[in-house]
Short mmCIF file of C-alpha atoms and ligand atoms in Angstrom, two decimals:
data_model
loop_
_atom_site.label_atom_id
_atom_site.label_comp_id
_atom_site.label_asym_id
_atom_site.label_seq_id
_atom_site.Cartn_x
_atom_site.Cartn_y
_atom_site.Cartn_z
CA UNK A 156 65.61 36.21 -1.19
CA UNK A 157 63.18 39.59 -1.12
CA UNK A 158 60.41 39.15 -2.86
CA UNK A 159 57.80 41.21 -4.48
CA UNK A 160 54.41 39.95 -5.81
CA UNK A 161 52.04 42.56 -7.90
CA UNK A 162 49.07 40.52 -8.09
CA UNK A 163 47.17 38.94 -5.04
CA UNK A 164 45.09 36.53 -7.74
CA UNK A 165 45.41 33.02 -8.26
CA UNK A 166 48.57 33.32 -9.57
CA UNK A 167 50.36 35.73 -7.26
CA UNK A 168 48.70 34.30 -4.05
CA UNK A 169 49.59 30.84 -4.60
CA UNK A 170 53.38 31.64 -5.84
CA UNK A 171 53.79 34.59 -3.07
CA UNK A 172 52.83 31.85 -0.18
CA UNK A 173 55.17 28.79 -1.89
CA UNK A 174 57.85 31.25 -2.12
CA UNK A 175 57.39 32.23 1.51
CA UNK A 176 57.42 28.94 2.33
CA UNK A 177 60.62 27.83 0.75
CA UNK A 178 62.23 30.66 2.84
CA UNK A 179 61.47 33.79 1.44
CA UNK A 180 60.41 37.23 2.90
CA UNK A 181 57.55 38.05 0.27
CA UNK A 182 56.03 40.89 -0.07
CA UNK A 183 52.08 40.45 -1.94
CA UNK A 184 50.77 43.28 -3.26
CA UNK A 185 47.43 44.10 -4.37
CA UNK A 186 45.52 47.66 -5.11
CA UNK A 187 42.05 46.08 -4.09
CA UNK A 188 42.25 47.39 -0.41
CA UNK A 189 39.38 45.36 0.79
CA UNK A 190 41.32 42.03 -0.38
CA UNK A 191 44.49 42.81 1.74
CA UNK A 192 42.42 43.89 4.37
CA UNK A 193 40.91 40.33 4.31
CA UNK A 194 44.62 38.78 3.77
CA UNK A 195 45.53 40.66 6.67
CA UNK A 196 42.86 39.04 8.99
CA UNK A 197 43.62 35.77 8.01
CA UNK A 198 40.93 35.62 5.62
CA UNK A 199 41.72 33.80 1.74
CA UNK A 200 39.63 35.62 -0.91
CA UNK A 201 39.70 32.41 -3.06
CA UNK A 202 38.84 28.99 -2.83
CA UNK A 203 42.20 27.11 -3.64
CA UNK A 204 42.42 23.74 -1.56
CA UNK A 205 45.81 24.12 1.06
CA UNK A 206 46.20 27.62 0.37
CA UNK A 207 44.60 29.20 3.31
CA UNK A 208 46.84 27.01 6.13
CA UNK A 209 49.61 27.52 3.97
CA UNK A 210 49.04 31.39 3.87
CA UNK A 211 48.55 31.61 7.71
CA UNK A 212 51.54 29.68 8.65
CA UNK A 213 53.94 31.74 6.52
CA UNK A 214 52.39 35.23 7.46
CA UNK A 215 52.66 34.07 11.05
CA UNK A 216 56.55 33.26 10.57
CA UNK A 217 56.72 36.87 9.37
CA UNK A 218 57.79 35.62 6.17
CA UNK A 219 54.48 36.61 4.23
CA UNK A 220 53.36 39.79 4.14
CA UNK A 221 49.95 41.52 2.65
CA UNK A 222 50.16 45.44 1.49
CA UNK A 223 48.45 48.02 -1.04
CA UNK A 224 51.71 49.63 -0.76
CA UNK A 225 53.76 49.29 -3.71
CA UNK A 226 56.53 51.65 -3.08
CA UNK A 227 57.48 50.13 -0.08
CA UNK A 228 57.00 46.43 -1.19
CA UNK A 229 58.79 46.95 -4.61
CA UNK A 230 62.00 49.10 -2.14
CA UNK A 231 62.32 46.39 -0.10
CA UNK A 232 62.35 43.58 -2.57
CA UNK A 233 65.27 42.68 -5.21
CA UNK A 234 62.91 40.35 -7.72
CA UNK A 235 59.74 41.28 -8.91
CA UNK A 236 56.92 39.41 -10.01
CA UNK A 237 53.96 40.59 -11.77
CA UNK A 238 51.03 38.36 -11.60
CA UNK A 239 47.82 40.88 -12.40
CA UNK A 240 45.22 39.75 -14.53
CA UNK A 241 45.48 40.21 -18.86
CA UNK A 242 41.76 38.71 -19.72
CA UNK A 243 39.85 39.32 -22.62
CA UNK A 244 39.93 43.26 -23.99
CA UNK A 245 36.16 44.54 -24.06
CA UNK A 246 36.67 45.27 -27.85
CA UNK A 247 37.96 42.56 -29.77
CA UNK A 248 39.95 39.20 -28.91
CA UNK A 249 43.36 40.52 -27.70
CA UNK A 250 44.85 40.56 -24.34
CA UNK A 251 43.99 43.57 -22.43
CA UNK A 252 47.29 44.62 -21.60
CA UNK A 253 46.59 47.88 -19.19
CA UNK A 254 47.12 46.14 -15.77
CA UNK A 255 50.37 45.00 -16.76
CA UNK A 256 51.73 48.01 -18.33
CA UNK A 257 50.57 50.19 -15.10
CA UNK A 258 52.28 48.17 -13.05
CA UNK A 259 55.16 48.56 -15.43
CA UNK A 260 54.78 52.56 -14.95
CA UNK A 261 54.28 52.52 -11.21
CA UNK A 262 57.66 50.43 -10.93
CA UNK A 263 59.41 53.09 -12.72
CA UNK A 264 59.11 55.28 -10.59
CA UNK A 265 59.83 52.94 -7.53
CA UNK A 266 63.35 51.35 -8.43
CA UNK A 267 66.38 52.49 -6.23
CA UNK A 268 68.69 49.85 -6.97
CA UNK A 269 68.85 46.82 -9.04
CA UNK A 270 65.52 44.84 -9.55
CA UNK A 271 64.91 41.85 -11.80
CA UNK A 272 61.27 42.14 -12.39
CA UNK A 273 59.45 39.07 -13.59
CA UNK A 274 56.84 39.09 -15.66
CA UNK A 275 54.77 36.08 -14.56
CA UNK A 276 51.25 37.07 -15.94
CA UNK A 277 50.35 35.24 -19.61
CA UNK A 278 51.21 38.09 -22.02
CA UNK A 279 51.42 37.95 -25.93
CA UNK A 280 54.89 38.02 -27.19
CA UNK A 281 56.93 41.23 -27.46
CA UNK A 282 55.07 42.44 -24.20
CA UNK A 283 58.56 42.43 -22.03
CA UNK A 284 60.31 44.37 -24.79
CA UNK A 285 57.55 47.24 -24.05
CA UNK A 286 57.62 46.78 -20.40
CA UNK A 287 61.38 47.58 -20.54
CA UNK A 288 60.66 50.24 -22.91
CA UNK A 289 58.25 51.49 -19.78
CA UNK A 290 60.37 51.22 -17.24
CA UNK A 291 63.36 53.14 -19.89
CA UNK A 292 61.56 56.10 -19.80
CA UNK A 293 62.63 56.95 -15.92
CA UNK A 294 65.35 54.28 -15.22
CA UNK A 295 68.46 53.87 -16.52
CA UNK A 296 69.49 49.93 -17.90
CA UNK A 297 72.04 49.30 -15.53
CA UNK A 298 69.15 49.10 -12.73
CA UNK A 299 66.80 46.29 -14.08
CA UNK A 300 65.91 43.32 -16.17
CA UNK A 301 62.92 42.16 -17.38
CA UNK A 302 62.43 38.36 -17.43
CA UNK A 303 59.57 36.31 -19.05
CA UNK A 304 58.60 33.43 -16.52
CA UNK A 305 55.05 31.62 -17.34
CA UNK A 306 53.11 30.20 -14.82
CA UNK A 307 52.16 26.71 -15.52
CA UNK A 308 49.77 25.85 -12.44
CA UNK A 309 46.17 24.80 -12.39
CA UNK A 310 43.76 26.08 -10.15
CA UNK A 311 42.72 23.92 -7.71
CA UNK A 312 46.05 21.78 -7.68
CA UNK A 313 47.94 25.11 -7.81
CA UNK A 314 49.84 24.29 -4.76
CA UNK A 315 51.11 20.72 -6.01
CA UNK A 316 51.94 22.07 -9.21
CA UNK A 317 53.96 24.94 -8.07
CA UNK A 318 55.69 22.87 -6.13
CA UNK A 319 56.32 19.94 -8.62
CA UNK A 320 55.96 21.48 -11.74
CA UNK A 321 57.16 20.03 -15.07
CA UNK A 322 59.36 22.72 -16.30
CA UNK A 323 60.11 26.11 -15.20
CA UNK A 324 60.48 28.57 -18.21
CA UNK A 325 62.42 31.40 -17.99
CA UNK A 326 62.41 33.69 -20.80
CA UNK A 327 65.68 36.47 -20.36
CA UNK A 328 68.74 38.25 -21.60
CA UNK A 329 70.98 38.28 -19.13
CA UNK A 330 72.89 34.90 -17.69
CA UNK A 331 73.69 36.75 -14.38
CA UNK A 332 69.82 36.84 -14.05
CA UNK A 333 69.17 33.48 -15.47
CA UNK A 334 71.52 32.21 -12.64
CA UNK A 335 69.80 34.46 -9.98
CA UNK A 336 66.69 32.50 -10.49
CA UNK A 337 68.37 29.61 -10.97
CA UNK A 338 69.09 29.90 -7.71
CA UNK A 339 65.55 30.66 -6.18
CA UNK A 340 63.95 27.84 -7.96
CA UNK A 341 67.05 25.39 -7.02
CA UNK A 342 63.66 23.55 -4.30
CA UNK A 343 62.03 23.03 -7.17
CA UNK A 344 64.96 21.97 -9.37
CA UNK A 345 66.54 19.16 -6.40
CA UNK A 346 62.53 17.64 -6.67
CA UNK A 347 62.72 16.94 -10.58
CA UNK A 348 61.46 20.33 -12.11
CA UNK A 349 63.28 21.26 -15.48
CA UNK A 350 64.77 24.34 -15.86
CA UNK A 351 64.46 25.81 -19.02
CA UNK A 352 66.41 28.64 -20.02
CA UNK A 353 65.64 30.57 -23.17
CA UNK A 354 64.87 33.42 -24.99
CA UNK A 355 62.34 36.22 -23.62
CA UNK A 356 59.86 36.21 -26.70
CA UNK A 357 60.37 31.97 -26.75
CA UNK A 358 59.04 31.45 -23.05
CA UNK A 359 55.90 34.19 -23.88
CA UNK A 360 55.23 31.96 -26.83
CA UNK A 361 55.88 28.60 -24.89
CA UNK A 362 52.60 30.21 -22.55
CA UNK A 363 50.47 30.25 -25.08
CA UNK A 364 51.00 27.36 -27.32
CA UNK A 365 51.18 25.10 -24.46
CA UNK A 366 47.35 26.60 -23.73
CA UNK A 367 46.50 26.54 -27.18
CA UNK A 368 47.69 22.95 -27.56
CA UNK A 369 45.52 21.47 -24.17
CA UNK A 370 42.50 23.27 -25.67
CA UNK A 371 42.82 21.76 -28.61
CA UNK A 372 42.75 17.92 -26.71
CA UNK A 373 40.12 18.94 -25.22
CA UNK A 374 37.98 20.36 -28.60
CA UNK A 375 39.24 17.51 -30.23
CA UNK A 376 37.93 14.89 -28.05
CA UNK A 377 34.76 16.80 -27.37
CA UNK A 378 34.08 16.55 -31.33
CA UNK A 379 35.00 12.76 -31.54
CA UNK A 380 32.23 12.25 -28.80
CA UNK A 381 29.82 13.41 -30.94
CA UNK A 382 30.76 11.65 -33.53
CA UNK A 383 30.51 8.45 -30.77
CA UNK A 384 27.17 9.40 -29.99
CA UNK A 385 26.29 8.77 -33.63
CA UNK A 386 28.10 5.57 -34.04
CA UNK A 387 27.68 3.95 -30.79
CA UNK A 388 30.74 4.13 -29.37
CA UNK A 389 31.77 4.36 -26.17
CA UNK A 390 33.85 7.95 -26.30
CA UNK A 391 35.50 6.80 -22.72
CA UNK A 392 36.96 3.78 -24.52
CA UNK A 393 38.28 5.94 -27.37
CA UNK A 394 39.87 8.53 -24.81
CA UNK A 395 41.67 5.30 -22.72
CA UNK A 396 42.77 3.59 -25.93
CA UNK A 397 44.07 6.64 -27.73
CA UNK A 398 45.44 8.05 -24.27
CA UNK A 399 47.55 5.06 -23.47
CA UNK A 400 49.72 5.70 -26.55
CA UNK A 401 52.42 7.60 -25.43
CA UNK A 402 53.01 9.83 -27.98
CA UNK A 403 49.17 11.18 -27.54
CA UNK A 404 49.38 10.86 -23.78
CA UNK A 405 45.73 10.74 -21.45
CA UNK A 406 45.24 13.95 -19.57
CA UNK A 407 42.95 16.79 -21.29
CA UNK A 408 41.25 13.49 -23.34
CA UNK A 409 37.98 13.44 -21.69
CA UNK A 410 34.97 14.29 -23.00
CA UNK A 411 33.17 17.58 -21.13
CA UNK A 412 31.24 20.81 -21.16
CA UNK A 413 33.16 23.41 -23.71
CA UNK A 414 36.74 24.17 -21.96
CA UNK A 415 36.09 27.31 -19.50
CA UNK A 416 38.16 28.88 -16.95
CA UNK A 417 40.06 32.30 -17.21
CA UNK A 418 42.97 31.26 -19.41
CA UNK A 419 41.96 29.00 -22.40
CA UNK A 420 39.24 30.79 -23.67
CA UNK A 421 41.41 34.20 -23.40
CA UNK A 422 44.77 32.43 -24.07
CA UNK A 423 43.19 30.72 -27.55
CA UNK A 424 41.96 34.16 -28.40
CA UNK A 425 44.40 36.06 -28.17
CA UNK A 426 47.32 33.95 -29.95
CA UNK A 427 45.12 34.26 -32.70
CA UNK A 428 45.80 38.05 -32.84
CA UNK A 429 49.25 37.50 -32.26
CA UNK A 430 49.13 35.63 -35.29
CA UNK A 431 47.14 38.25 -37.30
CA UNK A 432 49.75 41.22 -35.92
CA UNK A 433 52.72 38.56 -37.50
CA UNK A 434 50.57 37.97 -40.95
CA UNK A 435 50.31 34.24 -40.06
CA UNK A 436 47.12 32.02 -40.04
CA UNK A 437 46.77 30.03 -36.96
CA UNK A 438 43.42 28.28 -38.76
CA UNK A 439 44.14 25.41 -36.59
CA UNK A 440 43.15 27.42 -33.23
CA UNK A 441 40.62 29.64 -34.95
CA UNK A 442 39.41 25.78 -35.44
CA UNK A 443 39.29 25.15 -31.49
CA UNK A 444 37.99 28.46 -30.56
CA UNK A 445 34.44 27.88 -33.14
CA UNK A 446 34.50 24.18 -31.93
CA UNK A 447 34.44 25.14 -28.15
CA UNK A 448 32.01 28.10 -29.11
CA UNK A 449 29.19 25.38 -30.91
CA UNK A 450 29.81 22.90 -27.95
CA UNK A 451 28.50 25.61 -25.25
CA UNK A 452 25.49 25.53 -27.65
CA UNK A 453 25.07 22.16 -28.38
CA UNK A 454 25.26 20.92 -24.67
CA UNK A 455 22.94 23.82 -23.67
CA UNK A 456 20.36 22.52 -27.01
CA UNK A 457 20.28 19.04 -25.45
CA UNK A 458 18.67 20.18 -22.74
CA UNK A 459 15.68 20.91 -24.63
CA UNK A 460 15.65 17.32 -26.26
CA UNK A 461 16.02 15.57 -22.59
CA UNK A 462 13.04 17.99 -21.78
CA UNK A 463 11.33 17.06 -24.78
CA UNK A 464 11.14 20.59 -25.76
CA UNK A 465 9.10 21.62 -22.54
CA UNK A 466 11.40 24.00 -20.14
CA UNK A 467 8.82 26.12 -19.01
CA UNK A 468 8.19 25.49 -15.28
CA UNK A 469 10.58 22.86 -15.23
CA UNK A 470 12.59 22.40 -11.75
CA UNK A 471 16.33 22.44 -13.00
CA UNK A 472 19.09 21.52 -10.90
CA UNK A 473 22.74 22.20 -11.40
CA UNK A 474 25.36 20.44 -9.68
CA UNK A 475 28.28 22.37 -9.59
CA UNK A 476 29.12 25.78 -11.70
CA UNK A 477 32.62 26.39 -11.51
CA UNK A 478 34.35 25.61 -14.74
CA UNK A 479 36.26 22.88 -12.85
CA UNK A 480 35.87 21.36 -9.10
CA UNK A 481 38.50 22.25 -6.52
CA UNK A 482 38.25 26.11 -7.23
CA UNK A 483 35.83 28.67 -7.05
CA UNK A 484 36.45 30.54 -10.60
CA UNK A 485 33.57 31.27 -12.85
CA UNK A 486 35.37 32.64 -15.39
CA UNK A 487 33.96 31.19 -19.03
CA UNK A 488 32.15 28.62 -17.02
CA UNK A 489 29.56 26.99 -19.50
CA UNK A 490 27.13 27.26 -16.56
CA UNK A 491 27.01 31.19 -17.37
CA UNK A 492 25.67 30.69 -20.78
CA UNK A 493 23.23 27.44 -19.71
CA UNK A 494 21.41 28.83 -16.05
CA UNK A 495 20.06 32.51 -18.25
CA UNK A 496 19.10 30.71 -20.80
CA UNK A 497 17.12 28.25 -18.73
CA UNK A 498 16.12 31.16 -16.97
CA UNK A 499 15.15 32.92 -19.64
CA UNK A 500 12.86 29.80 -20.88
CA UNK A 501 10.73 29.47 -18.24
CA UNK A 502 12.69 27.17 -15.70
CA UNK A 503 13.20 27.47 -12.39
CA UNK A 504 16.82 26.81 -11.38
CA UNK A 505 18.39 25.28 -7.78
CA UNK A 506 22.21 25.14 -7.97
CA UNK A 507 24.41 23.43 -5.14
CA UNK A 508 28.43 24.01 -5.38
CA UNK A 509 31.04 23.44 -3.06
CA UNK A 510 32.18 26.48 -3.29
CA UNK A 511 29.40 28.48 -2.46
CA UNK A 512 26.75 30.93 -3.76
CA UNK A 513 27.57 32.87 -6.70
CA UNK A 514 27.70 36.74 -7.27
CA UNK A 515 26.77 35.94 -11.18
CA UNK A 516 23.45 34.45 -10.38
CA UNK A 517 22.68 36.77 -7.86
CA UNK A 518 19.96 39.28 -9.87
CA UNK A 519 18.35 36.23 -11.61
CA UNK A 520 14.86 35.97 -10.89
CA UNK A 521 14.24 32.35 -9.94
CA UNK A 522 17.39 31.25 -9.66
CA UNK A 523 18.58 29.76 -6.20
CA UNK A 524 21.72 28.98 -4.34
CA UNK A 525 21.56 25.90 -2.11
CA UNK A 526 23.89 24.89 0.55
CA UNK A 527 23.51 20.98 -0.07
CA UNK A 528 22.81 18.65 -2.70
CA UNK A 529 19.26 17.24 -1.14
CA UNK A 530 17.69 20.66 -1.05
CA UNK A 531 18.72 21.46 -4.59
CA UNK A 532 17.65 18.25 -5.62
CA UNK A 533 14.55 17.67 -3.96
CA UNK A 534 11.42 18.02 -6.79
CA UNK A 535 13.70 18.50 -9.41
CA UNK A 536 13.16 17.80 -12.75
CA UNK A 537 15.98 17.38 -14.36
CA UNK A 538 19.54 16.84 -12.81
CA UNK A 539 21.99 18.55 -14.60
CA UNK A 540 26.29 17.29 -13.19
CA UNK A 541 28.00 19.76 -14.56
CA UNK A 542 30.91 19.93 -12.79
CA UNK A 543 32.89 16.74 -11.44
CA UNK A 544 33.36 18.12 -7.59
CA UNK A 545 34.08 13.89 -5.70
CA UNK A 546 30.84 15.02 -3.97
CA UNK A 547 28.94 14.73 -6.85
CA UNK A 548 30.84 11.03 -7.71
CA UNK A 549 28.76 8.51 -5.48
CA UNK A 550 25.29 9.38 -5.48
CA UNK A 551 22.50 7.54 -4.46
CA UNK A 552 19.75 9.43 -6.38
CA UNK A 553 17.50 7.36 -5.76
CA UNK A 554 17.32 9.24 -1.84
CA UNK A 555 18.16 12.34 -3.91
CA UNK A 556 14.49 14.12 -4.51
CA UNK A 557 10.73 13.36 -3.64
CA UNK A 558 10.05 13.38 -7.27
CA UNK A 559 10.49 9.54 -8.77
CA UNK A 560 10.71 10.38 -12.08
CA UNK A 561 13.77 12.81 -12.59
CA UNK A 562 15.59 13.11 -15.20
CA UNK A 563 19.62 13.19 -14.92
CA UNK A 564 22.10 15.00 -17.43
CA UNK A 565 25.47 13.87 -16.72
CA UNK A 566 27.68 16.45 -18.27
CA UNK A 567 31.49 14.18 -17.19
CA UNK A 568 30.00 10.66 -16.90
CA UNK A 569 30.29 9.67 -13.66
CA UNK A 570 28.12 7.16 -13.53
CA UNK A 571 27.47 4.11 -15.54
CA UNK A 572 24.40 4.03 -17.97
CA UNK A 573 23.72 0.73 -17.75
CA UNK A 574 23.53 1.25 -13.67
CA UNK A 575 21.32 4.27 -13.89
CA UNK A 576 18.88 2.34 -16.46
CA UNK A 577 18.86 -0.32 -14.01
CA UNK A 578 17.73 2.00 -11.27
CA UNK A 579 15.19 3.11 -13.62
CA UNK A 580 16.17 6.61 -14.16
CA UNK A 581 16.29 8.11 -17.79
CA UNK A 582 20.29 9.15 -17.90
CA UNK A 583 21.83 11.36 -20.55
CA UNK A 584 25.44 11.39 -20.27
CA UNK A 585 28.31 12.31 -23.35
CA UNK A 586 29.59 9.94 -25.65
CA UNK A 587 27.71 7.02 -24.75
CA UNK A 588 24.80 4.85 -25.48
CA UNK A 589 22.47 6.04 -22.91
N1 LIG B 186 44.41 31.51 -12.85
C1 LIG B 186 45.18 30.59 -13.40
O1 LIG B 186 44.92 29.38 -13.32
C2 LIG B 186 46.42 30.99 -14.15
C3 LIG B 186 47.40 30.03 -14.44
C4 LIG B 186 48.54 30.42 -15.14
C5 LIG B 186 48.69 31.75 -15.54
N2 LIG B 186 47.71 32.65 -15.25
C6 LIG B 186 47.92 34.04 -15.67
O2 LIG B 186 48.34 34.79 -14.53
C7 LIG B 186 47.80 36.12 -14.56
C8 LIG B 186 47.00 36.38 -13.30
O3 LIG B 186 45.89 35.50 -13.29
P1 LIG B 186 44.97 35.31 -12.01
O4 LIG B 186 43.97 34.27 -12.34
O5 LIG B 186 45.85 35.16 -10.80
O6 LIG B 186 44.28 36.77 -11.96
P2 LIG B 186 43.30 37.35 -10.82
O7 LIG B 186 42.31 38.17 -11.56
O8 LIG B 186 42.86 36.28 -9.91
O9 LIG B 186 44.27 38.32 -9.97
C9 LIG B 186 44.84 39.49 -10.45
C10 LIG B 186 45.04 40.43 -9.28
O10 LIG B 186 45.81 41.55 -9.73
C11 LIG B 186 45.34 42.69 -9.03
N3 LIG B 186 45.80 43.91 -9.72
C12 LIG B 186 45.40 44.40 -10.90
N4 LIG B 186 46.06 45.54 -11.18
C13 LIG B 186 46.90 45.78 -10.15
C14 LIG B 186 47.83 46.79 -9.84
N5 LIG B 186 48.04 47.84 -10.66
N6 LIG B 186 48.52 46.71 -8.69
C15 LIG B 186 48.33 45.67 -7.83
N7 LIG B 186 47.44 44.68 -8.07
C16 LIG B 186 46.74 44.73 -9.21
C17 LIG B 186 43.85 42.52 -8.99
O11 LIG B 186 43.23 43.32 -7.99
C18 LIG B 186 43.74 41.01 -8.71
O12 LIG B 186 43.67 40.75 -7.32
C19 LIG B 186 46.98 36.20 -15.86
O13 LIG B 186 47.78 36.73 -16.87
C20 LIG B 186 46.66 34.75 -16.16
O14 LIG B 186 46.46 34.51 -17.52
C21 LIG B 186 46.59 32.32 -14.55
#
């Protein structure tokens, strides 16, 4: 099929190249000039692991092709998918809408024959009813449909999960459409996906809860850990015991920083105005969103207990401070609230990630990107793991820093605390006698 992707993100890169690669001719679109350009040359503006062979191999078959030109991309294409970015609005908790509904506007204009256009961004529900209304204004019905398909993937397993994903959601009016992309997910349909056919307003709604609901594992085991610390017990225990029922299920049960990343902290947000527009009280994610807001803040406290109060001059070193390992997104990354206010205290930070120096920490005075774990170790203070890249998973500290007496803040407990206290180092991790 012809393809269209408005979007070159997370999102519309990694679904533009999997498309391509099932056979496709896509078509990824982006108004940010200088990341096409890149595209063009073979260069990958993010850090997703597999995308960058996989995005050479299908430009070079022709199939895969970069542009700022969405005329010509949106002519040439009969579905189209719109994967820009709805984060946070600068006033208030809603989902800032305007990328969407200018892509919306442009497309009006562009449509020549029949399109299906797909909206594949997270958008609140009743957004496809306006984006129709949009496109009304210069196009007649008979020439498109407007389809609400959520993208399920996680950054840095993007590709596997596009490719495998549980369920694909499809959110439309029309069963000759439904049937269309029927037929261009039937790759992912023959490996086990579930197709899931429903209503437009159901599958924006599906988006959200399902984002609302993993945020809410996560809160809810991040409050039970406190509530270990108190009472020692073991929080990993807890997770594994209350995981293995199947009802309950494992995954987003471990303890951690406050949930970051650029959709549960905007997705949580904003159902809660969705819920306010409809005159109904979702108190139970209002619940999640305070929780995850006092946990930033409570992690970023204990750093002043492990320091006994004194940050001043203190050598801090982060370990990772990407909201998750495998991708290079900052967005809501608890690191962003934790490295100012160190700053701002006196301490000197050295931060190591995988995925390189960050443009955030860039103007802070005394705060300092290095490219390996021994230099940002070495005459450190305090250790702070704060995100769980496998580099960070075997350690041997004690070769880590000239300074014997470090302190070590293990933010996902990777590492046992009866080990550490054997090596002699004082070990704070979550959820756990230390
Ligand atoms: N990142 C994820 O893990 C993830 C997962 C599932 C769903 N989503 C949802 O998918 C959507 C996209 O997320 P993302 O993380 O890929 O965003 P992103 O910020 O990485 O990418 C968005 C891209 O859209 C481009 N863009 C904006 N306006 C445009 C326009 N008018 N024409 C052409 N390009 C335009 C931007 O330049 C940018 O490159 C969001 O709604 C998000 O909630 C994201």
């Amino acid at each position: 099929m012809k393809i269209c992707i408005v979007g070159a993100g997370y999102v519309g890169l990694v679904s533009g190249s999997c498309f391509a690669d099932l056979g496709n001719t896509v078509w990824c679109v982006d108004k940010d000039k200088q990341k096409i350009d890149m595209l063009n040359k073979g260069q990958i503006p993010i850090f997703e692991p597999g995308l960058k062979d996989l995005i050479n191999k299908n430009y070079s078959s022709g199939r895969l092709k970069f542009t700022t030109n969405l005329n010509k991309a949106a002519k040439n294409s009969d579905i189209i998918f719109i994967c820009v970015g709805t984060p946070t609005s600068s006033k208030g908790e809603s989902a800032n809408l305007q990328y969407v509904f200018k892509v919306a506007a442009e497309l009006s204009q562009y449509i020549n024959k029949f399109k299906i256009i797909v909206i594949k961004s997270t958008v609140p529900i009743t957004t496809s009813d306006k984006i129709e209304k949009i496109i009304l204004k210069k196009k007649r019905k008979k020439l498109f449909e407007v389809v609400s398909n959520p993208e399920f993937l996680r950054e840095g397993e993007a590709i596997r999960d596009f490719r495998f994903p549980d369920r694909i959601v499809i959110g439309a009016n029309s069963k000759k459409v439904i049937k269309k992309l029927k037929i261009l997910y039937d790759p992912l349909i023959k490996k086990g996906a579930i197709f899931f056919p429903t209503s437009r307003r159901g599958a924006e709604l599906i988006k959200y809860t399902s984002n609302a609901f993993l945020a809410t594992k996560i809160s809810y085991i991040n409050e039970i850990s406190n509530l270990c610390e108190k009472t020692g017990v073991n929080v990993e225990d807890v997770s594994l015991g209350v995981g293995l029922d199947k009802r309950i299920g494992g995954r987003f049960l471990r303890v951690g920083p406050a949930y970051g990343g650029s959709c549960f902290p905007k997705d949580t947000k904003a159902l809660t105005v969705t819920g306010a527009l409809y005159k109904t009280d979702l108190s139970i994610i209002r619940a999640v969103i305070k929780s995850n807001e006092k946990r930033r803040i409570l992690l970023t406290e204990r750093v002043k207990t492990i320091l006994s109060n004194k940050i001043k001059n203190k050598k801090i070193t982060f370990l990772g401070v990407t909201f998750k390992p495998n991708t290079d997104d900052m967005r809501e990354s608890s690191s962003l609230l934790m490295i100012p206010y160190l700053k701002k205290r006196g301490a000197v930070v050295n931060y190591f990630d995988p995925s390189g120096k960050k443009k955030e920490f860039s103007k802070l005075k005394n705060v300092f990107f290095c490219d390996n774990i021994k230099t940002a170790c070495d005459s450190a203070d305090l250790v702070i793991i704060h995100t769980e890249w496998d580099e960070f998973k075997a350690l041997d500290f004690k070769k880590l820093s000239t300074r014997k007496k470090f302190k070590i803040y293990d933010m996902r407990n990777l590492y046992s605390p009866q080990n550490m206290k054997k090596q002699g180092f004082s070990y704070h991790s979550l959820g756990r006698q230390n």
